[in-house]
PDB file of C-alpha atoms in Angstrom:
ATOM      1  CA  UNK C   1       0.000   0.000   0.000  1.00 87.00           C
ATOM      2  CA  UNK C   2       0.966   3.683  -0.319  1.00 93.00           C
ATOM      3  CA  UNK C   3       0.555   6.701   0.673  1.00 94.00           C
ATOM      4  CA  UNK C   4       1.191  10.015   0.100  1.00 96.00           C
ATOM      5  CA  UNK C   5       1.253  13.055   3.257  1.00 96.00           C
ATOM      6  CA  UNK C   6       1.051  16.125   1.444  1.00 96.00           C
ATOM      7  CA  UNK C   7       2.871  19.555   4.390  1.00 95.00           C
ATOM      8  CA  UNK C   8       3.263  23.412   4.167  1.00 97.00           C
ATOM      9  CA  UNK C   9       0.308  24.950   3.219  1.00 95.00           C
ATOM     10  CA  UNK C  10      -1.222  27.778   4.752  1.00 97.00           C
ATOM     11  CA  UNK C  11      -2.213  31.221   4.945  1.00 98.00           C
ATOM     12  CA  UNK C  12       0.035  33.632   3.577  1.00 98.00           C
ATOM     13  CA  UNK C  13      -0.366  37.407   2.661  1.00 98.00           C
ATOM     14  CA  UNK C  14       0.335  38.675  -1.181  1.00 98.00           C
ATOM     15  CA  UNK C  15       4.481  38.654  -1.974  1.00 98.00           C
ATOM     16  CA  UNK C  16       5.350  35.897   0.550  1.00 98.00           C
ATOM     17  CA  UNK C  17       6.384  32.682   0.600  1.00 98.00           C
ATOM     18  CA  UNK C  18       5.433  28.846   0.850  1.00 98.00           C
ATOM     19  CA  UNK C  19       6.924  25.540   0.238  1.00 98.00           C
ATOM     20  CA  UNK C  20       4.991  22.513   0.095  1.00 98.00           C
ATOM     21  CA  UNK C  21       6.007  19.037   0.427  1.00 98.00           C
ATOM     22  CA  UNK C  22       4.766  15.250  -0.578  1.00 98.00           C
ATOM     23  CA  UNK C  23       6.041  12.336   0.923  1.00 98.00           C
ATOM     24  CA  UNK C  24       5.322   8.969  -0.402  1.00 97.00           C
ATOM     25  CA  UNK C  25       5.636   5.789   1.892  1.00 96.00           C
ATOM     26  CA  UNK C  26       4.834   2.223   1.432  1.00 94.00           C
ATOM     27  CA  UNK C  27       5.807  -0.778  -0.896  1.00 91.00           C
ATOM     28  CA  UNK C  28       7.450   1.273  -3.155  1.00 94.00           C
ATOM     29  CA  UNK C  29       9.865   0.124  -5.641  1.00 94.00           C
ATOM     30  CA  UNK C  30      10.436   3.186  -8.312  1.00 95.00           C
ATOM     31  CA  UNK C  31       8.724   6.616  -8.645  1.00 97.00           C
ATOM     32  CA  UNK C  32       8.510   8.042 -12.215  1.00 96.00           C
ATOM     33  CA  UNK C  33       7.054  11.264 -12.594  1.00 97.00           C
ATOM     34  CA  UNK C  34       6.137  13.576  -9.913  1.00 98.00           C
ATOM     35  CA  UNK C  35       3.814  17.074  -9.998  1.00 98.00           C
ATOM     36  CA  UNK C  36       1.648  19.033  -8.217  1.00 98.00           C
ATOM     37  CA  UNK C  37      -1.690  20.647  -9.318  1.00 98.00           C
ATOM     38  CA  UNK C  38      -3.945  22.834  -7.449  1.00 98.00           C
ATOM     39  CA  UNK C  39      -8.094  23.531  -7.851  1.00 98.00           C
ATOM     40  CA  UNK C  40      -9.744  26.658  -6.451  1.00 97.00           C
ATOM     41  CA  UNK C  41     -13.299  26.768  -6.300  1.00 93.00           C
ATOM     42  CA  UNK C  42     -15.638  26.663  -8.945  1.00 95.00           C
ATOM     43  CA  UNK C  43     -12.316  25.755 -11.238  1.00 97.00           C
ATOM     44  CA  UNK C  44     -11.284  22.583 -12.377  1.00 97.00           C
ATOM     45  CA  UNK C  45      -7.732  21.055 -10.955  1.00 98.00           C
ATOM     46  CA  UNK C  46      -4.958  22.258 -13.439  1.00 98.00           C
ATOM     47  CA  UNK C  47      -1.081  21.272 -13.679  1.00 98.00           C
ATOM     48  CA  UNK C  48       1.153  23.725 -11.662  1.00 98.00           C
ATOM     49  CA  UNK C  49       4.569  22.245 -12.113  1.00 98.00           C
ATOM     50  CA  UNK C  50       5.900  18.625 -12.507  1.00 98.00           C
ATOM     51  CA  UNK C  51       9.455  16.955 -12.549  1.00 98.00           C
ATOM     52  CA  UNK C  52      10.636  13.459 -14.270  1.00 97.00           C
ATOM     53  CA  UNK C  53      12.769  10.625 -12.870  1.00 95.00           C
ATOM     54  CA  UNK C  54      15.868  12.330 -13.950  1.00 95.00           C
ATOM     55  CA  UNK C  55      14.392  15.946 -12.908  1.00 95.00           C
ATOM     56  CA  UNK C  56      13.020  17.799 -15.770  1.00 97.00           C
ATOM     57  CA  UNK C  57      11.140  20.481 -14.643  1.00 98.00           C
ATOM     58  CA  UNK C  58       8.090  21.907 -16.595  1.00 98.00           C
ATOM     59  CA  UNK C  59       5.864  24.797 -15.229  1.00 98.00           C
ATOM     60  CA  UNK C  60       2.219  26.225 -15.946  1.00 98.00           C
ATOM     61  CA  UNK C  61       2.457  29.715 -17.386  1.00 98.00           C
ATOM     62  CA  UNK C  62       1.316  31.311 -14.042  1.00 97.00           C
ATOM     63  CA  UNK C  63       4.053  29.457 -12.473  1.00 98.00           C
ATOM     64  CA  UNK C  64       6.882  29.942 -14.118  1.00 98.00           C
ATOM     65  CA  UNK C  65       9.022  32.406 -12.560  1.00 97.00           C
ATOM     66  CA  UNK C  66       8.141  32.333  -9.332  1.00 98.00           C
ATOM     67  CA  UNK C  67       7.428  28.751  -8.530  1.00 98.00           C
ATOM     68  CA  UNK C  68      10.210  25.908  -8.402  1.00 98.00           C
ATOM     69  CA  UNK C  69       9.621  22.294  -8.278  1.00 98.00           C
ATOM     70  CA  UNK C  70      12.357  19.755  -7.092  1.00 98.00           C
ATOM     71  CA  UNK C  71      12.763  16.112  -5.173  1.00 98.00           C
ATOM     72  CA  UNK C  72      14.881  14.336  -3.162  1.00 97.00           C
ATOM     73  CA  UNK C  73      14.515  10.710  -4.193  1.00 96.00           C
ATOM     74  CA  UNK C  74      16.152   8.906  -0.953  1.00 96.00           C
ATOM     75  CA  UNK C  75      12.982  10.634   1.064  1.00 97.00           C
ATOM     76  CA  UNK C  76      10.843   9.666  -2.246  1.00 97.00           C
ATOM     77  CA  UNK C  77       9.769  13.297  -1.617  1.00 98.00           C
ATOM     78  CA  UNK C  78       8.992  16.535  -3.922  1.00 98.00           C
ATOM     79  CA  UNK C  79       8.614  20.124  -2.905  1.00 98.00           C
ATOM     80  CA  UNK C  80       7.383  22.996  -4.449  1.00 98.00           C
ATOM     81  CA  UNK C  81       8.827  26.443  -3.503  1.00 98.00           C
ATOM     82  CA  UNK C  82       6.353  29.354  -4.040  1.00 98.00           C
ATOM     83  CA  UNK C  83       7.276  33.003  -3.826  1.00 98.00           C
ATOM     84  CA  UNK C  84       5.926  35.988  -4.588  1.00 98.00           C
ATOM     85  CA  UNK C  85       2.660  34.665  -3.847  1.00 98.00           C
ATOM     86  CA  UNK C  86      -0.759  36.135  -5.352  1.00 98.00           C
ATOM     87  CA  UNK C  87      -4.215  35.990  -4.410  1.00 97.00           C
ATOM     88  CA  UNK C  88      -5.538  33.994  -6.909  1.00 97.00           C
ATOM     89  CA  UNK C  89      -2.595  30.950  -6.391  1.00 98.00           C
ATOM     90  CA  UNK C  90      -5.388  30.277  -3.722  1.00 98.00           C
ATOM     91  CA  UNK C  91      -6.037  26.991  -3.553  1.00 98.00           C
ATOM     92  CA  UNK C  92      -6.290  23.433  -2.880  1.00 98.00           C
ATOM     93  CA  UNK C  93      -2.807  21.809  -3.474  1.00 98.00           C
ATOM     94  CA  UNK C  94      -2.467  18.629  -4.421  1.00 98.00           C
ATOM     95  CA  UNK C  95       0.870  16.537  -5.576  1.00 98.00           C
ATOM     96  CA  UNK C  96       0.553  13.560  -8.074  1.00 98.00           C
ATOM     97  CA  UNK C  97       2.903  10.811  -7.427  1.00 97.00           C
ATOM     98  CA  UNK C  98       4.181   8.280 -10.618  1.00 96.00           C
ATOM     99  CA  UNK C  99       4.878   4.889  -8.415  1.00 95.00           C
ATOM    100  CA  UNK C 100       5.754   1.221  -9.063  1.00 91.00           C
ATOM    101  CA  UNK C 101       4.635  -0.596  -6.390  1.00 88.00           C
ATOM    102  CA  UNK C 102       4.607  -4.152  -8.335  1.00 85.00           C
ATOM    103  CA  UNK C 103       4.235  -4.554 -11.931  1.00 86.00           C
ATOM    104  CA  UNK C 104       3.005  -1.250 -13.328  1.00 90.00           C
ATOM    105  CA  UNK C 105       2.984   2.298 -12.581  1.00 92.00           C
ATOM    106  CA  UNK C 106      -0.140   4.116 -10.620  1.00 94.00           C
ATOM    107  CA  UNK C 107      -0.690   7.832  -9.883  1.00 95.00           C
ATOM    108  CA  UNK C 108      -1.074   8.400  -6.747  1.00 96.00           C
ATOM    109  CA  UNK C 109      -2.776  11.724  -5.005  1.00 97.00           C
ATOM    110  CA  UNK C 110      -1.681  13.005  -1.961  1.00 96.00           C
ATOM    111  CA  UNK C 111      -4.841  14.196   0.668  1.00 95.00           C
ATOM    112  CA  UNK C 112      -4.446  18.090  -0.359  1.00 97.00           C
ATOM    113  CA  UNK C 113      -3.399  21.070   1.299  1.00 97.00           C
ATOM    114  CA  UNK C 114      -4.808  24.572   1.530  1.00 98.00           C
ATOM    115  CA  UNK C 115      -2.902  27.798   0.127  1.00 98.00           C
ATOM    116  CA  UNK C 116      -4.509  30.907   1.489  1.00 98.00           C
ATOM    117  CA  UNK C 117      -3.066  34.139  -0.441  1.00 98.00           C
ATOM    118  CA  UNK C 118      -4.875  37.510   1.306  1.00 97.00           C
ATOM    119  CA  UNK C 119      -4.378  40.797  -0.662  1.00 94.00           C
TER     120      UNK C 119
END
């Protein structure tokens, strides 16, 4: 089985700072691709930045800049570093986890975290 704990969101005011991180435990024997994606209300859940096995990065548009994705594999972990925070990067945060836990790969969603940007 496996799980992912999703840390670090919050509230935050306009211009500051967050960094989130996903954790992934359990029978795990390789992790592919990793990302995080985010929904605010009323919007459908949309890419924000994801990173491969051998750590190419791609970023949404409203991310680029400002947000930066990376991982540590030996804590099967991936992070995203926000700055410069806005109002509307409010959200529900979620990471996306590639993982071979016997035969074929799975995504796997962490449990979601709250951003809170006030203006």
């Amino acid at each position: 089985q496996v799980q992912l704990v999703e840390s670090g969101g919050g509230l935050v005011q306009a211009g500051g700072s967050l960094r989130l991180s996903c954790a992934a435990s359990g029978s795990i024997l390789s992790i592919n691709a990793m990302g995080w994606y985010r929904q605010a209300p009323g919007k459908q859940r949309e890419l924000v930045a994801r990173i491969t096995s051998s750590s190419s990065t791609h970023y949404a548009d409203t991310a680029k800049g400002r947000f930066t994705i990376s991982r540590d594999n030996a804590k099967n972990t991936v992070y995203l570093q926000m700055n410069s925070l806005k109002p509307e990067d409010t959200a529900v945060y979620y990471c996306n986890v590639e993982i071979r836990a016997n035969y074929l790969y799975t995504n796997y969603w962490g449990q979601g975290t709250q951003v809170t940007v006030s203006s």
